[in-house]
XYZ file of C-alpha atoms in Angstrom:
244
model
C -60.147 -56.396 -13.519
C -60.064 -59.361 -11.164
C -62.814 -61.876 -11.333
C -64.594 -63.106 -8.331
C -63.312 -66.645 -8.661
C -59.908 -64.958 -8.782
C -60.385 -62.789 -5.713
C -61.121 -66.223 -4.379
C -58.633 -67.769 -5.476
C -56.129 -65.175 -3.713
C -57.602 -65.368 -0.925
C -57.462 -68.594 -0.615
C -53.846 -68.828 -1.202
C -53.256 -65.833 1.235
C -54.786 -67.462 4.224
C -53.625 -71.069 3.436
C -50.237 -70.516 2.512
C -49.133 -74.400 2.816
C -51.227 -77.290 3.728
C -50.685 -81.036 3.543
C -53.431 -83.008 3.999
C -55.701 -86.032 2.489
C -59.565 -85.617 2.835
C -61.860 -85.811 6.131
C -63.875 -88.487 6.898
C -65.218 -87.779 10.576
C -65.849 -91.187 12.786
C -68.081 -91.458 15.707
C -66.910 -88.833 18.582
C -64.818 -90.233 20.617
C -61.362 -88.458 22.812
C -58.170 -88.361 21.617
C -56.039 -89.596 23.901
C -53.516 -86.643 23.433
C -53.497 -83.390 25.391
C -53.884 -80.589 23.175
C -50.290 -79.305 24.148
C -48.536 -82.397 23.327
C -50.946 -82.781 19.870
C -49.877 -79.437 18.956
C -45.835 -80.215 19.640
C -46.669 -83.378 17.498
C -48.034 -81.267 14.391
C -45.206 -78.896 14.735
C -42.343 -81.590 14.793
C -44.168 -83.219 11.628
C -44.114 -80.057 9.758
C -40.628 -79.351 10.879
C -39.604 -82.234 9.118
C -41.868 -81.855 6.140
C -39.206 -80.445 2.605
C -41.411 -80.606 -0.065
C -44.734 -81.916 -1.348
C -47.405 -82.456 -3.906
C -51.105 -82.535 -3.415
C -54.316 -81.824 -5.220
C -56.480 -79.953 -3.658
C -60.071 -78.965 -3.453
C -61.200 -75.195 -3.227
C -64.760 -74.386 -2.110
C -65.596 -70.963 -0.909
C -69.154 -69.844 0.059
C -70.996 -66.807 0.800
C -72.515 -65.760 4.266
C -76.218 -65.657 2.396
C -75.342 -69.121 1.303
C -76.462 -67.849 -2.029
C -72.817 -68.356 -4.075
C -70.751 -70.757 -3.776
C -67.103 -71.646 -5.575
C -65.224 -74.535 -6.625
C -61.943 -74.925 -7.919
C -59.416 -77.976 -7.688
C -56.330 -78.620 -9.233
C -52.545 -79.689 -8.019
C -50.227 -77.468 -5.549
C -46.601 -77.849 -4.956
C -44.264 -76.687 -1.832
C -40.903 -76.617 -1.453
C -39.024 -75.004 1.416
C -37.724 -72.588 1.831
C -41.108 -70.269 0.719
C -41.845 -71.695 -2.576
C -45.448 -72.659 -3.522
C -47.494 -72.935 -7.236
C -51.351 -73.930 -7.234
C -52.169 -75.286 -10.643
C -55.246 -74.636 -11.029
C -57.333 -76.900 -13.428
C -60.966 -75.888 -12.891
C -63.243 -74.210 -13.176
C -60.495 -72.579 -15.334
C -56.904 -72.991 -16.318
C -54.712 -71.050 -13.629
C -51.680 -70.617 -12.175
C -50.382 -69.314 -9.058
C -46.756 -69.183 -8.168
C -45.345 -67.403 -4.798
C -42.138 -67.235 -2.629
C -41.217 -64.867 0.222
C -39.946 -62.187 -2.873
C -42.521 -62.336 -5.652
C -45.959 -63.911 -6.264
C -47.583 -64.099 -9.673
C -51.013 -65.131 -10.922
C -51.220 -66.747 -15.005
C -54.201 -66.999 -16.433
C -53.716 -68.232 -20.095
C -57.314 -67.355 -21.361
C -56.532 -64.021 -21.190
C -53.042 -64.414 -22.236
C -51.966 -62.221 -18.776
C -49.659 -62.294 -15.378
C -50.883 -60.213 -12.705
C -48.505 -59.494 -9.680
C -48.846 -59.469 -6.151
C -47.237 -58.255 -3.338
C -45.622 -61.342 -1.456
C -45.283 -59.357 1.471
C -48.775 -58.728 1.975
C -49.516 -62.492 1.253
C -47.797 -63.681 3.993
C -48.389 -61.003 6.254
C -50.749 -62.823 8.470
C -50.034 -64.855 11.832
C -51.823 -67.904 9.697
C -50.170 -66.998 6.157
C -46.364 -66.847 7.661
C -47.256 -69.984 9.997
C -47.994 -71.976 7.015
C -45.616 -70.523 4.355
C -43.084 -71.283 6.715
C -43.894 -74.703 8.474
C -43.529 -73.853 11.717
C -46.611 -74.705 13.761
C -47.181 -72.472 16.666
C -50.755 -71.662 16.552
C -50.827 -70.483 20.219
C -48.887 -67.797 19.558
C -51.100 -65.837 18.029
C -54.699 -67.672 18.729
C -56.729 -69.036 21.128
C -57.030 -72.860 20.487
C -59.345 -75.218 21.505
C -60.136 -78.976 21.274
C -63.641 -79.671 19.988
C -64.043 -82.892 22.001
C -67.807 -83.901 19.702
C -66.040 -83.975 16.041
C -63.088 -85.381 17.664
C -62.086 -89.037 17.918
C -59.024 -91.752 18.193
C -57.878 -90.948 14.504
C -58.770 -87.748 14.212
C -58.831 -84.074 16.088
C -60.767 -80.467 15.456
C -58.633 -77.492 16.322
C -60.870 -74.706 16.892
C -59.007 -71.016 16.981
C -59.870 -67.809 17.361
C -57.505 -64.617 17.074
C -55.957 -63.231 19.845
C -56.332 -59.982 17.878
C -58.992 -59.214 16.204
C -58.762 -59.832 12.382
C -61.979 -59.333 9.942
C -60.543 -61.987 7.758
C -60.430 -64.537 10.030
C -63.041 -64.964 12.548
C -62.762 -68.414 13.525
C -60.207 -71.476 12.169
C -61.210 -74.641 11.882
C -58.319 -77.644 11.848
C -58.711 -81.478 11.298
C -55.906 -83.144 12.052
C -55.084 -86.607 11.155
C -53.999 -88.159 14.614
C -51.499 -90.849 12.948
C -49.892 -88.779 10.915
C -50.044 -85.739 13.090
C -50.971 -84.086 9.094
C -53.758 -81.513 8.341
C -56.588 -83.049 6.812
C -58.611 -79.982 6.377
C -58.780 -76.524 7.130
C -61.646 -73.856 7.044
C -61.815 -70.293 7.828
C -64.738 -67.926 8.613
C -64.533 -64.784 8.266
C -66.752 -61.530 10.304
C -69.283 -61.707 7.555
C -69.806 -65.196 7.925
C -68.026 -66.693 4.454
C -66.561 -69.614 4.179
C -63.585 -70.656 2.519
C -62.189 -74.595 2.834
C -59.229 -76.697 1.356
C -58.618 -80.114 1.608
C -56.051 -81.888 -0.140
C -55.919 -85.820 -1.692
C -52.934 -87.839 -2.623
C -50.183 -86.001 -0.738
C -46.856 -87.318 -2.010
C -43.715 -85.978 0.266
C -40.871 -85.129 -1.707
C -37.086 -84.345 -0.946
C -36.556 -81.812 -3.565
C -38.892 -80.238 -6.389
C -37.415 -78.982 -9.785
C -36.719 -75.699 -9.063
C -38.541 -74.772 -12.846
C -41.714 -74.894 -11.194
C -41.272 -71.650 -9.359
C -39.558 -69.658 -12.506
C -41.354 -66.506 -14.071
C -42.376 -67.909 -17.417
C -43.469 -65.389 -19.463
C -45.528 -66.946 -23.046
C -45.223 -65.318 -26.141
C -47.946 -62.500 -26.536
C -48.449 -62.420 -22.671
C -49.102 -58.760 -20.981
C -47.496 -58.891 -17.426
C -49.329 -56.496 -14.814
C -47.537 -55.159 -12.155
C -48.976 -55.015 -8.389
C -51.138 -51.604 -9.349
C -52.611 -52.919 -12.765
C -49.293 -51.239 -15.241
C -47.504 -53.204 -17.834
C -44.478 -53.807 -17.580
C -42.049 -53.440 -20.379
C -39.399 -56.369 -21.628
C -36.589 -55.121 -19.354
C -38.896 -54.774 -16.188
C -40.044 -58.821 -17.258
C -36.348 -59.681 -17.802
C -35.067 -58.271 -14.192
C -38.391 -60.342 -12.069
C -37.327 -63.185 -14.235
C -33.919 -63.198 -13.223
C -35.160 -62.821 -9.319
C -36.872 -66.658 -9.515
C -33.453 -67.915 -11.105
């Protein structure tokens, strides 16, 4: 059975499939001197260009009641094409590992890999924009420049869905103006939770080693398929020879 900081974590990863960003700090309101259009063809040439990366990021995810809220940090990798890991390293020891064929979730407490359908991860106009780097928000929401937490180095990107989607209700973008880089994104969703990632100490790479995104299977480890059934040695062999 999934835990709720692990349903969180999911989620997380589902909706914000690749970020790269250092952390907010807002400055007194003030317009950007870009147009939204040509800010927008900025962030999508930047990411465009963007091979591979390494962050740490920050996790928080709170309920609509206000009543629970989550934490998690840790370090992420991305390398294009589709290849992503989140180590977590609080509040416990996890990792996450995804690409456009398999995703996987280790959790070395309890000595288990669960699976996940990458399909269904990146399923989403948000997910697939992210996962693949290609920036073009309009396409599938409504975006808007919030001109009060805006200012000369920095811009909010408020967006709405052009079709309706209880997961997303409204997405919130800071955007770092001279780097043309996320800086932080947040997501509400119909309920009214909350669920926000920032990153620190972005590091752009050419190439990662491609071991990061391997099935590694420890000694003693039961690996769960995408309906809760072990899988036997052979089944673990042939996913392990897919991330080759």
């Amino acid at each position: 059975m999934k835990s709720p900081m692990r349903k969180s974590i999911v989620y997380g990863i589902g909706m914000w499939i690749l970020l790269g960003l250092i952390c907010p700090s807002l400055a007194p309101a003030a317009e950007p001197s870009l147009s939204l259009q040509e800010l927008l063809d900025k962030i999508q040439q930047r990411y465009q260009s963007l091979q591979a990366y390494t962050a740490y990021f920050k996790q928080t995810t709170t309920s609509s009641a206000g009543s629970l809220t989550t934490e998690a940090s840790g370090k992420l990798y991305y390398q294009k094409p589709r290849q992503m890991r989140w180590d977590y390293e609080t509040p416990e020891i996890q990792t996450f590992v995804a690409s456009d064929q398999m995703a996987w979730l280790y959790v070395p407490a309890e000595k288990q890999i669960s699976l996940f359908d990458a399909k269904n991860l990146i399923s989403s106009p948000l997910s697939r924009t992210f996962f693949d780097g290609v920036f073009e928000l309009k396409k599938d929401f409504r975006v808007q420049l919030d001109p009060k937490q805006s200012n000369q180095t920095s811009a909010l990107l408020v967006l709405t869905p052009k079709v309706e989607d209880p997961s997303i209700q409204t997405l919130r973008l800071q955007v770092d103006l001279r780097t043309f880089q996320l800086m932080s994104l947040e997501t509400q969703d119909v309920l009214g939770n909350t669920n926000r990632i920032t990153l620190e100490s972005q590091r752009e790479k050419p190439e990662l080693d491609a071991a990061l995104f391997r099935l590694v299977v420890p000694p003693e480890t039961v690996v769960l398929d995408a309906d809760g059934r072990e899988l036997n040695a052979a089944d673990i062999q042939k996913l392990k020879n897919q991330t080759r």
